[in-house]
Coordinates of C-alpha atoms and ligand atoms in Angstrom, one line a residue:
Chain A
X190 CA 72.8 89.9 72.7
X191 CA 76.0 88.1 72.6
X192 CA 76.2 84.7 70.9
X193 CA 79.1 82.3 71.2
X194 CA 79.0 79.3 68.9
X195 CA 81.5 76.4 68.9
X196 CA 84.3 78.7 69.8
X197 CA 87.6 77.2 70.6
X198 CA 91.1 78.7 71.3
X199 CA 94.4 76.9 71.0
X200 CA 97.5 78.8 72.2
X201 CA 100.7 77.9 70.7
X202 CA 102.5 75.2 72.7
X203 CA 99.6 74.1 74.6
X204 CA 98.5 70.5 74.2
X205 CA 94.8 71.1 75.0
X206 CA 92.6 74.1 74.0
X207 CA 92.4 77.0 76.5
X208 CA 88.7 77.2 75.4
X209 CA 87.0 74.3 73.9
X210 CA 83.8 74.2 71.7
X211 CA 82.0 76.8 73.8
X212 CA 78.4 77.5 73.1
X213 CA 76.4 80.0 74.9
X214 CA 74.2 83.1 74.5
X215 CA 73.9 86.1 76.8
X216 CA 70.6 87.9 76.5
X217 CA 70.3 91.5 76.1
X218 CA 70.4 93.4 79.4
X219 CA 71.7 90.4 81.2
X220 CA 74.7 89.8 83.4
X221 CA 76.5 86.5 82.5
X222 CA 79.2 85.6 85.2
X223 CA 81.9 83.3 84.0
X224 CA 83.4 81.5 87.0
X225 CA 85.8 78.5 87.5
X226 CA 89.2 77.6 88.7
X227 CA 92.3 79.5 87.7
X228 CA 93.3 78.8 84.1
X229 CA 89.9 77.3 83.0
X230 CA 89.6 79.9 80.3
X231 CA 87.5 82.8 81.6
X232 CA 89.8 85.7 80.6
X233 CA 90.4 84.0 77.2
X234 CA 86.8 83.7 76.5
X235 CA 86.0 87.3 77.4
X236 CA 89.0 88.6 75.3
X237 CA 87.6 86.8 72.2
X238 CA 84.5 88.9 72.5
X239 CA 86.4 92.2 71.8
X240 CA 88.9 90.6 69.6
X241 CA 91.9 91.0 71.9
X242 CA 92.3 87.4 71.1
X243 CA 91.1 85.9 67.9
X244 CA 89.4 82.5 68.3
X245 CA 90.9 79.5 66.5
X246 CA 87.4 78.4 65.3
X247 CA 83.9 79.2 66.0
X248 CA 81.7 82.3 65.6
X249 CA 81.0 85.2 68.0
X250 CA 78.2 87.5 67.2
X251 CA 76.9 90.7 68.9
X252 CA 73.2 91.5 68.1
X253 CA 73.2 89.0 65.3
X254 CA 76.3 90.4 63.6
X255 CA 79.6 88.4 63.4
X256 CA 82.1 90.4 65.1
X257 CA 84.6 89.7 62.3
X258 CA 82.5 91.9 60.2
X259 CA 83.4 94.9 62.3
X260 CA 86.6 96.8 62.2
X261 CA 88.5 95.6 65.4
X262 CA 89.0 99.1 66.7
X263 CA 85.5 100.2 65.9
X264 CA 84.0 97.1 67.6
X265 CA 86.0 97.9 70.8
X266 CA 84.9 101.4 70.9
X267 CA 81.3 100.1 71.5
X268 CA 82.3 97.6 74.1
X269 CA 83.1 98.6 77.7
X270 CA 86.2 96.9 79.0
X271 CA 87.4 96.6 82.5
X272 CA 90.5 94.6 82.9
X273 CA 91.7 92.5 85.9
X274 CA 94.5 94.9 86.8
X275 CA 92.3 98.1 86.3
X276 CA 94.9 99.5 83.9
X277 CA 94.3 103.3 84.5
X278 CA 96.6 105.5 82.4
X279 CA 99.0 106.9 85.1
X280 CA 99.9 110.0 83.1
X281 CA 96.3 111.0 82.6
X282 CA 94.0 112.5 85.3
X283 CA 90.8 110.8 86.3
X284 CA 89.0 113.2 84.0
X285 CA 91.3 112.4 81.0
X286 CA 91.0 108.5 81.8
X287 CA 87.3 108.6 81.7
X288 CA 87.3 110.9 78.6
X289 CA 89.4 108.6 76.4
X290 CA 86.6 106.7 74.5
X291 CA 84.2 109.9 74.3
X292 CA 87.1 111.8 72.8
X293 CA 88.0 108.9 70.4
X294 CA 84.3 109.1 69.4
X295 CA 84.6 112.8 68.7
X296 CA 82.2 114.1 71.4
X297 CA 82.2 117.8 72.0
X298 CA 84.0 119.1 75.0
X299 CA 81.2 120.3 77.0
X300 CA 79.4 116.9 76.5
X301 CA 82.6 115.0 77.6
X302 CA 82.8 117.1 80.7
X303 CA 79.3 116.7 81.8
X304 CA 79.5 112.9 81.0
X305 CA 82.6 112.6 83.2
X306 CA 81.0 114.4 86.0
X307 CA 77.8 112.3 85.7
X308 CA 79.8 109.0 85.8
X309 CA 81.8 110.1 88.8
X310 CA 78.6 110.8 90.6
X311 CA 77.4 107.4 89.4
X312 CA 80.4 105.6 90.9
X313 CA 80.1 107.7 94.0
X314 CA 83.2 109.8 93.7
X315 CA 82.9 113.5 94.2
X316 CA 83.7 115.0 90.9
X317 CA 85.2 118.3 92.0
X318 CA 87.3 116.5 94.5
X319 CA 88.6 113.7 92.2
X320 CA 88.5 114.8 88.6
X321 CA 91.9 116.2 88.4
X322 CA 93.7 113.6 90.5
X323 CA 96.1 111.2 89.0
X324 CA 95.7 107.4 89.6
X325 CA 98.6 107.2 92.0
X326 CA 96.6 109.5 94.2
X327 CA 93.7 107.2 94.5
X328 CA 93.0 104.2 96.7
X329 CA 92.6 100.8 95.2
X330 CA 88.8 100.9 95.5
X331 CA 88.6 104.4 94.0
X332 CA 90.8 103.1 91.1
X333 CA 88.4 100.4 90.4
X334 CA 85.6 102.9 90.5
X335 CA 87.3 105.0 87.9
X336 CA 88.0 101.7 86.0
X337 CA 84.3 101.0 85.7
X338 CA 83.4 104.6 85.0
X339 CA 86.0 104.7 82.2
X340 CA 84.4 101.5 80.7
X341 CA 80.9 103.0 80.7
X342 CA 81.9 106.4 79.5
X343 CA 80.3 106.2 76.0
X344 CA 77.2 104.3 77.0
X345 CA 78.4 100.9 75.6
X346 CA 75.6 98.3 75.2
X347 CA 78.1 95.6 76.1
X348 CA 80.5 95.4 79.0
X349 CA 83.3 93.1 79.5
X350 CA 84.5 93.0 83.1
X351 CA 87.5 90.9 84.3
X352 CA 87.4 90.6 88.0
X353 CA 86.5 94.2 88.2
X354 CA 86.3 94.1 92.0
X355 CA 89.1 91.8 92.6
X356 CA 91.7 93.9 94.2
X357 CA 89.9 95.5 97.1
X358 CA 88.9 94.5 100.6
X359 CA 85.7 92.6 101.2
X360 CA 83.7 95.7 102.5
X361 CA 84.6 97.8 99.6
X362 CA 83.9 95.0 97.2
X363 CA 80.5 94.4 98.6
X364 CA 79.8 98.1 98.3
X365 CA 81.0 98.2 94.7
X366 CA 79.0 95.2 93.9
X367 CA 75.7 96.7 95.4
X368 CA 76.4 100.1 93.5
X369 CA 77.0 98.3 90.2
X370 CA 73.8 96.3 90.5
X371 CA 71.8 99.5 91.4
X372 CA 73.3 101.1 88.3
X373 CA 72.6 98.0 86.0
X374 CA 69.1 98.0 87.0
X375 CA 68.9 101.4 85.3
X376 CA 71.0 101.1 82.3
X377 CA 70.7 97.4 81.5
X378 CA 73.8 96.7 79.6
X379 CA 74.7 93.2 78.4
X380 CA 77.5 92.1 80.6
X381 CA 80.1 89.5 80.6
X382 CA 81.6 89.4 84.1
X383 CA 84.5 87.2 85.1
X384 CA 85.3 86.2 88.7
X385 CA 86.8 83.2 90.4
X386 CA 84.6 83.9 93.5
X387 CA 81.4 81.8 93.5
X388 CA 79.8 84.2 95.9
X389 CA 80.3 87.1 93.7
X390 CA 78.9 85.1 90.9
X391 CA 75.8 84.1 92.6
X392 CA 75.3 87.7 93.7
X393 CA 76.0 89.5 90.4
X394 CA 74.8 86.9 87.8
X395 CA 71.5 86.6 86.0
X396 CA 73.1 83.6 84.5
X397 CA 76.3 81.8 85.7
X398 CA 78.6 80.0 83.3
X399 CA 80.8 77.5 85.3
X400 CA 84.0 76.5 83.3
X401 CA 86.6 73.9 83.9
X402 CA 89.6 73.0 81.6
X403 CA 88.2 75.3 78.9
X404 CA 84.9 73.6 78.7
X405 CA 81.5 75.0 79.8
X406 CA 80.2 72.7 82.6
X407 CA 77.0 74.4 83.4
X408 CA 75.2 77.5 82.2
X409 CA 72.3 78.3 84.4
X410 CA 70.5 80.7 86.7
X411 CA 72.2 81.1 90.1
X412 CA 69.2 79.3 91.7
X413 CA 69.7 76.3 89.6
X414 CA 73.5 76.3 90.0
X415 CA 72.8 76.3 93.7
X416 CA 70.2 73.7 93.8
X417 CA 70.5 71.6 90.9
X418 CA 74.3 71.3 90.1
X419 CA 74.7 69.4 87.0
X420 CA 77.7 67.2 88.3
X421 CA 80.0 66.7 91.1
X422 CA 82.4 69.4 89.9
X423 CA 79.7 72.0 90.1
X424 CA 78.4 70.8 93.5
X425 CA 82.0 70.9 94.9
X426 CA 82.8 74.3 93.4
X427 CA 79.6 75.7 94.8
X428 CA 80.5 74.3 98.2
X429 CA 78.6 72.6 101.0
X430 CA 77.3 75.8 102.5
X431 CA 74.4 76.3 99.9
X432 CA 72.0 77.5 102.5
X433 CA 74.4 80.3 103.3
X434 CA 75.1 81.2 99.7
X435 CA 71.3 81.4 99.2
X436 CA 71.6 84.5 101.3
X437 CA 73.7 86.1 98.7
X438 CA 71.1 85.5 96.1
X439 CA 68.1 87.0 97.8
X440 CA 67.6 90.6 98.0
X441 CA 65.9 92.3 101.0
X442 CA 63.4 93.8 98.6
X443 CA 62.0 90.3 98.0
X444 CA 61.4 89.4 101.7
X445 CA 61.0 92.8 103.2
X446 CA 57.7 93.7 104.9
X447 CA 56.2 96.9 105.7
X448 CA 54.3 95.4 108.6
X449 CA 56.0 97.6 111.4
X450 CA 53.7 100.5 112.4
X451 CA 54.9 103.8 111.4
X452 CA 54.2 107.2 112.9
X453 CA 54.9 110.7 111.7
X454 CA 57.4 112.8 113.6
X455 CA 55.5 115.2 115.8
X456 CA 52.1 113.8 115.4
X457 CA 49.5 113.5 118.0
X458 CA 50.0 111.0 120.9
X459 CA 46.7 109.3 120.5
X460 CA 48.4 107.1 117.7
X461 CA 50.8 105.8 120.3
X462 CA 48.0 104.4 122.4
X463 CA 46.5 102.8 119.3
X464 CA 49.8 101.0 118.6
X465 CA 50.1 100.0 122.2
X466 CA 48.1 96.8 122.0
X467 CA 49.5 95.3 119.0
X468 CA 53.3 96.3 118.8
X469 CA 56.2 97.1 120.9
X470 CA 58.0 99.3 118.3
X471 CA 57.2 101.9 115.8
X472 CA 59.2 103.5 113.0
X473 CA 59.2 107.2 113.0
X474 CA 59.1 109.1 109.8
X475 CA 59.5 112.6 108.6
X476 CA 56.8 114.1 106.3
X477 CA 58.7 113.2 103.2
X478 CA 59.0 109.5 104.4
X479 CA 62.7 110.0 105.5
X480 CA 63.6 107.8 108.4
X481 CA 63.8 109.4 111.7
X482 CA 64.3 106.5 114.0
X483 CA 62.2 104.3 116.1
X484 CA 60.4 104.2 119.5
X485 CA 59.9 101.7 122.1
X486 CA 56.3 102.0 122.8
X487 CA 56.3 100.0 126.1
X488 CA 58.9 102.2 127.5
X489 CA 57.1 105.4 126.7
X490 CA 53.8 104.1 128.2
X491 CA 55.7 102.9 131.3
X492 CA 57.2 106.4 131.8
X493 CA 53.6 107.7 131.5
X494 CA 54.9 110.3 129.2
X495 CA 53.0 109.6 126.0
X496 CA 52.4 113.4 125.3
X497 CA 56.2 113.8 124.8
X498 CA 56.8 110.7 122.8
X499 CA 59.2 112.5 120.5
X500 CA 61.8 112.7 123.1
X501 CA 62.1 108.9 123.2
X502 CA 63.1 108.5 119.5
X503 CA 66.2 106.4 119.0
X504 CA 68.1 106.5 115.7
X505 CA 69.2 103.5 113.7
X506 CA 73.0 103.2 113.3
X507 CA 72.5 101.2 110.2
X508 CA 70.1 100.9 107.3
X509 CA 69.9 98.6 104.3
X510 CA 69.5 99.6 100.6
X511 CA 66.8 98.0 98.6
X512 CA 69.4 96.0 96.6
X513 CA 71.1 94.7 99.7
X514 CA 71.3 91.0 99.9
X515 CA 70.1 88.9 102.8
X516 CA 73.7 88.3 103.6
X517 CA 74.2 92.0 103.9
X518 CA 71.2 92.0 106.2
X519 CA 72.6 89.2 108.4
X520 CA 76.0 90.7 108.7
X521 CA 74.4 94.0 109.6
X522 CA 72.2 92.3 112.3
X523 CA 75.2 90.4 113.7
X524 CA 77.6 93.3 113.8
X525 CA 75.2 95.7 115.2
X526 CA 73.3 93.3 117.5
X527 CA 69.9 94.4 116.2
X528 CA 67.0 92.0 115.2
X529 CA 65.2 94.5 112.9
X530 CA 66.7 96.8 110.3
X531 CA 64.9 99.3 108.2
X532 CA 65.2 99.3 104.4
X533 CA 65.4 102.4 102.3
X534 CA 64.9 103.1 98.7
X535 CA 67.3 104.8 96.3
X536 CA 66.1 108.2 97.6
X537 CA 66.7 107.2 101.2
X538 CA 63.0 107.0 101.7
X539 CA 61.8 104.2 104.2
X540 CA 60.0 101.4 102.6
X541 CA 60.0 98.5 105.1
X542 CA 62.1 96.4 107.6
X543 CA 63.7 93.0 107.6
X544 CA 64.3 90.9 110.6
X545 CA 66.0 87.7 111.5
X546 CA 62.7 85.6 111.6
X547 CA 61.8 86.7 108.1
X548 CA 65.1 85.6 106.7
X549 CA 65.0 82.3 108.5
X550 CA 61.5 81.4 107.3
X551 CA 62.1 82.7 103.7
X552 CA 65.4 80.8 103.3
X553 CA 63.8 77.7 104.5
X554 CA 60.9 78.0 102.0
X555 CA 63.3 78.8 99.1
X556 CA 65.5 75.7 100.1
X557 CA 62.4 73.5 100.0
X558 CA 60.8 74.4 96.9
X559 CA 63.9 74.5 94.7
X560 CA 65.6 71.4 96.1
X561 CA 63.3 68.7 94.8
Chain B
X157 CA 142.9 136.4 89.9
X158 CA 144.9 136.5 86.7
X159 CA 142.5 134.0 85.2
X160 CA 139.6 136.3 85.9
X161 CA 141.6 139.1 84.2
X162 CA 142.2 137.0 81.1
X163 CA 138.5 136.1 81.1
X164 CA 137.5 139.8 81.2
X165 CA 140.0 140.9 78.6
X166 CA 138.8 138.2 76.1
X167 CA 135.2 138.2 76.9
X168 CA 134.2 138.9 73.4
X169 CA 136.2 136.0 72.0
X170 CA 135.2 133.7 74.8
X171 CA 131.4 134.5 74.3
X172 CA 131.9 133.7 70.6
X173 CA 133.6 130.3 71.4
X174 CA 130.7 129.5 74.0
X175 CA 128.1 130.2 71.4
X176 CA 130.0 128.1 68.8
X177 CA 130.0 125.3 71.5
X178 CA 126.4 125.5 72.1
X179 CA 125.6 125.6 68.4
X180 CA 127.5 122.5 67.7
X181 CA 125.8 120.4 70.5
X182 CA 122.5 121.8 69.5
X183 CA 122.8 120.8 65.9
X184 CA 124.1 117.4 67.0
X185 CA 121.3 116.9 69.6
X186 CA 118.7 117.8 66.9
X187 CA 120.0 115.1 64.6
X188 CA 120.6 112.6 67.5
X189 CA 117.0 113.1 68.7
X190 CA 115.3 112.6 65.2
X191 CA 117.6 109.6 64.4
X192 CA 117.8 107.7 67.5
X193 CA 114.2 108.3 68.8
X194 CA 112.9 107.1 65.4
X195 CA 115.1 104.0 65.3
X196 CA 114.3 103.3 69.0
X197 CA 110.6 103.3 68.2
X198 CA 111.0 101.3 65.1
X199 CA 113.0 98.6 66.8
X200 CA 110.7 98.4 69.9
X201 CA 109.2 95.1 68.9
X202 CA 112.2 93.5 67.2
X203 CA 114.3 92.1 70.1
X204 CA 117.0 90.6 68.0
X205 CA 117.6 93.6 65.9
X206 CA 117.5 95.9 69.0
X207 CA 120.1 93.8 70.8
X208 CA 122.3 94.0 67.7
X209 CA 122.1 97.8 67.5
X210 CA 122.6 98.1 71.2
X211 CA 125.7 96.2 70.9
X212 CA 126.9 98.5 68.3
X213 CA 126.1 101.4 70.3
X214 CA 128.0 100.0 73.2
X215 CA 131.0 99.5 71.1
X216 CA 130.8 103.1 69.8
X217 CA 130.6 104.4 73.3
X218 CA 133.8 102.6 74.4
X219 CA 135.9 104.1 71.4
X220 CA 137.8 107.1 72.7
X221 CA 136.3 110.2 71.1
X222 CA 139.7 111.4 69.7
X223 CA 139.9 108.3 67.6
X224 CA 136.5 108.6 66.3
X225 CA 137.2 112.0 65.1
X226 CA 140.4 110.6 63.7
X227 CA 138.6 107.8 61.8
X228 CA 135.9 110.2 60.5
X229 CA 138.2 112.8 58.9
X230 CA 139.8 110.0 56.8
X231 CA 136.3 109.2 55.3
X232 CA 135.8 110.9 51.9
X233 CA 133.1 113.4 52.2
X234 CA 133.6 113.9 56.0
X235 CA 137.1 115.3 56.3
X236 CA 137.9 118.3 58.5
X237 CA 134.4 119.6 58.6
X238 CA 131.5 120.4 60.8
X239 CA 129.9 117.4 59.4
X240 CA 132.5 115.1 61.1
X241 CA 132.1 116.9 64.4
X242 CA 128.4 116.6 64.4
X243 CA 128.4 112.9 63.2
X244 CA 130.7 112.0 65.9
X245 CA 128.6 113.5 68.6
X246 CA 125.4 111.8 67.1
X247 CA 127.2 108.6 67.4
X248 CA 127.9 109.1 71.0
X249 CA 124.2 109.9 71.8
X250 CA 123.2 106.5 70.2
X251 CA 123.5 104.6 73.3
X252 CA 121.9 106.7 75.9
X253 CA 119.1 107.9 73.6
X254 CA 118.2 104.8 71.6
X255 CA 118.6 102.4 74.4
X256 CA 116.4 104.4 76.7
X257 CA 113.7 104.7 74.0
X258 CA 113.8 101.1 73.3
X259 CA 113.8 99.9 77.0
X260 CA 111.2 102.5 78.2
X261 CA 108.7 101.6 75.4
X262 CA 109.0 98.0 76.4
X263 CA 108.6 98.5 80.0
X264 CA 105.3 100.1 79.8
X265 CA 103.0 97.9 81.7
X266 CA 101.3 95.3 79.5
X267 CA 98.0 95.8 81.3
X268 CA 97.8 99.5 80.3
X269 CA 98.4 98.6 76.6
X270 CA 95.8 96.1 76.8
X271 CA 93.3 98.5 78.3
X272 CA 94.1 101.0 75.6
X273 CA 93.6 98.4 72.9
X274 CA 90.5 97.1 74.5
X275 CA 89.0 100.7 74.6
X276 CA 89.5 101.0 70.9
X277 CA 92.6 103.0 70.4
X278 CA 94.5 102.4 67.2
X279 CA 98.1 101.3 67.2
X280 CA 99.4 104.8 66.5
X281 CA 97.3 106.3 69.1
X282 CA 98.6 103.9 71.6
X283 CA 102.1 104.7 70.7
X284 CA 101.6 108.5 70.8
X285 CA 99.2 109.0 73.5
X286 CA 100.2 106.1 75.9
X287 CA 103.4 104.4 75.4
X288 CA 105.6 107.4 74.5
X289 CA 104.3 109.6 77.4
X290 CA 104.7 106.9 79.7
X291 CA 108.2 106.2 78.5
X292 CA 109.0 109.9 78.5
X293 CA 110.8 110.2 81.8
X294 CA 113.3 107.4 80.9
X295 CA 113.8 108.8 77.3
X296 CA 114.3 112.3 78.7
X297 CA 116.9 111.0 81.3
X298 CA 118.8 109.5 78.4
X299 CA 118.7 112.7 76.5
X300 CA 119.9 114.5 79.4
X301 CA 123.0 112.2 79.8
X302 CA 123.7 112.5 76.1
X303 CA 123.6 116.3 76.2
X304 CA 125.9 116.6 79.2
X305 CA 128.3 114.0 77.6
X306 CA 128.3 116.1 74.3
X307 CA 129.4 119.3 76.1
X308 CA 132.5 117.5 77.1
X309 CA 133.3 115.5 73.9
X310 CA 132.6 118.6 71.7
X311 CA 135.8 120.1 73.2
X312 CA 137.9 117.6 71.3
X313 CA 136.4 118.5 68.0
X314 CA 138.8 121.4 68.0
X315 CA 141.3 118.9 66.6
X316 CA 139.2 118.7 63.5
X317 CA 138.7 122.3 62.9
X318 CA 135.9 123.3 65.3
X319 CA 136.2 126.6 67.2
X320 CA 134.8 126.2 70.6
X321 CA 135.7 126.3 74.3
X322 CA 138.1 123.3 73.6
X323 CA 140.3 125.7 71.7
X324 CA 141.1 127.6 75.0
X325 CA 142.2 124.4 76.5
X326 CA 144.1 123.2 73.4
X327 CA 145.8 126.5 72.6
X328 CA 146.4 127.1 76.2
X329 CA 148.3 123.9 76.5
X330 CA 150.5 124.5 73.4
X331 CA 151.3 128.0 74.5
X332 CA 151.6 126.9 78.2
X333 CA 149.2 129.7 78.9
X334 CA 147.5 128.4 82.1
X335 CA 144.9 131.1 82.6
X336 CA 143.7 130.2 79.2
X337 CA 143.5 126.5 80.0
X338 CA 141.8 127.2 83.2
X339 CA 139.2 129.5 81.7
X340 CA 138.4 126.8 79.0
X341 CA 138.3 124.0 81.5
X342 CA 136.0 125.9 84.0
X343 CA 133.7 127.1 81.3
X344 CA 133.1 123.6 79.9
X345 CA 132.5 122.4 83.4
X346 CA 130.1 125.2 84.1
X347 CA 128.3 124.9 80.8
X348 CA 127.8 121.0 81.5
X349 CA 126.4 121.9 84.9
X350 CA 124.2 124.6 83.5
X351 CA 122.9 122.3 80.7
X352 CA 122.2 119.6 83.2
X353 CA 120.4 122.0 85.5
X354 CA 118.2 123.4 82.7
X355 CA 117.4 119.9 81.5
X356 CA 116.3 119.1 85.2
X357 CA 113.9 122.0 85.1
X358 CA 112.5 121.0 81.9
X359 CA 112.0 117.6 83.0
X360 CA 109.9 118.8 86.0
X361 CA 107.8 120.9 83.7
X362 CA 107.2 118.3 81.1
X363 CA 106.6 115.0 83.0
X364 CA 103.1 114.3 83.9
X365 CA 102.5 114.7 87.6
X366 CA 100.9 111.4 87.5
X367 CA 104.3 109.8 86.8
X368 CA 106.0 111.4 89.8
X369 CA 106.2 108.4 92.2
X370 CA 106.0 110.6 95.4
X371 CA 102.9 112.8 94.7
Ligands
LIG139 N1 98.8 84.3 75.7 C1 98.8 83.0 76.1 N2 99.7 82.1 75.6 C2 99.6 80.9 75.9 N3 98.8 80.3 76.8 C3 98.0 81.2 77.4 C4 98.0 82.5 77.0 N4 96.9 83.1 77.9 C5 96.4 82.2 78.5 N5 97.0 80.9 78.3 C6 96.7 79.7 79.0 O1 95.3 79.5 78.7 C7 94.6 78.9 79.7 C8 93.5 79.8 80.0 O2 93.8 81.1 80.5 P1 92.8 82.3 80.9 O3 93.7 83.3 81.2 O4 91.7 82.4 80.0 O5 92.4 81.6 82.3 P2 91.4 82.3 83.4 O6 90.3 81.4 83.6 O7 91.1 83.6 83.1 O8 92.3 82.1 84.8 P3 92.5 83.2 86.0 O9 91.3 82.9 86.9 O10 93.8 82.7 86.7 O11 92.6 84.6 85.5 C9 95.7 78.8 81.0 O12 96.0 77.6 81.0 C10 96.7 79.7 80.4 O13 98.0 79.2 80.8
LIG140 MG1 91.8 85.5 84.1

């Protein structure tokens, strides 16, 4: 838990404080996203938490202990830090970069090695292929992955991330966001995340702290930020397309339904006839619930070839992960011209489908219940 | 042809002089490295002091070496000794080495230092593990320049009692023995080229592949 109480920061030569009387609390295991226009004090706030910058007044404590009571370097060893410009050490390999904090903490060599491999897997980089590369041999997205892996190396309970996915294209960013959320679900760090992109804030945040001119304007859940903005500034900052932004907030797991009939690959054709009356399509699964494709039942029956239904299986070009947002789902539908998309769990097993009507009705409901 | 004959006939003496030459510049380089790298590190965060020292270094650089030797031998305690010869060479290394250390350390990307600090590295660790390795290519380039320069400047130290390849040139001229002058001149040039080549090889070996721009 991070508690910020009455914290202000005056830089020399500035007539107003960069951060002014900030009060907020980030709960254990939550992601708090700081968002606001450029120069509003997001980075300054974040850097005060690991004492890169000392506050002019006020108290910051982590798990109830004033951070001034720690030795500054000791404190930082326990806090993961991802800076805006990634800041990988160019003369170190990927391995050496990630190993910095574990080595500073005196971990044994084999433990460091296995941790680095584990982390590279976590951020979806092949360890054997990338471990001994230098940063200048990596793409922008790969660098950011290594930056995140490096920050997480020694299992910090607190992470500070300053626009960690800033410098990459939208597709890679989306992917990094999804991977990070999936990861966070497992490790439950207390995270302070800075961005200037409200969409990213809505997607990543358990709580959002909207700042302006060094002051905290609203600190609330994404839902409340979207539907009960405290003043005009927040309303304007969120934008007029709230219904679309909601898509970023909701995950497919919350609306997905398992209503589509499923059939095992190779099973008896009698099932097909059973389906015939109530559905046009059925999902085909392997024995271990892996997705095989789908079949168009009408077509099979038309062709009078029910016995050989397995020859009519079509595969899906795209699937969604359980952590995908409704926006991901919409984009996938529009780009691939599909109305229904299957959803797979972390082990790539089939768990359900989403379709356009489900999104439409769900967003409508959400909008109505929260808006009054 | 006659130059070659001269060379072969006097091979022992020439080897001796070459060795002396190398010994002098090695000695001078050792001191220069210790002194100027330390000072470069110490002044890295003191811009005013650094600018003052860099000014002094530029002035020294612009004084002809023969007059530096001349001035040094008049100073009590220096005189016609190896100390004067070494000291002069060390002075000439001030600009290329100290300046490069200072500039290179200050050129290290601020965000990299901040990342290191944020990860909990101590000041010393940041200096030794991050800043110096990153500054190393530029520092090494300065050392290389200084070393090649020393090869040439050392020849003039024969006027204050050193015995080295400069002696062949000096004595050759006074005796109008052209083969001797040519041998000396050529050997100094070759030595400079060899030193430069060796440094280039070391540079390739020592600099982290992550710092080569074109990998
Ligand atoms: N080291 C500094 N010295 C003086 N003023 C500073 C310093 N760092 C930041 N500021 C000022 O403090 C204010 C807040 O800066 P900060 O970096 O926290 O903004 P930010 O919200 O992170 O902006 P951005 O989205 O552009 O990164 C700005 O007006 C900035 O000019
Ligand atoms: Mg910032």
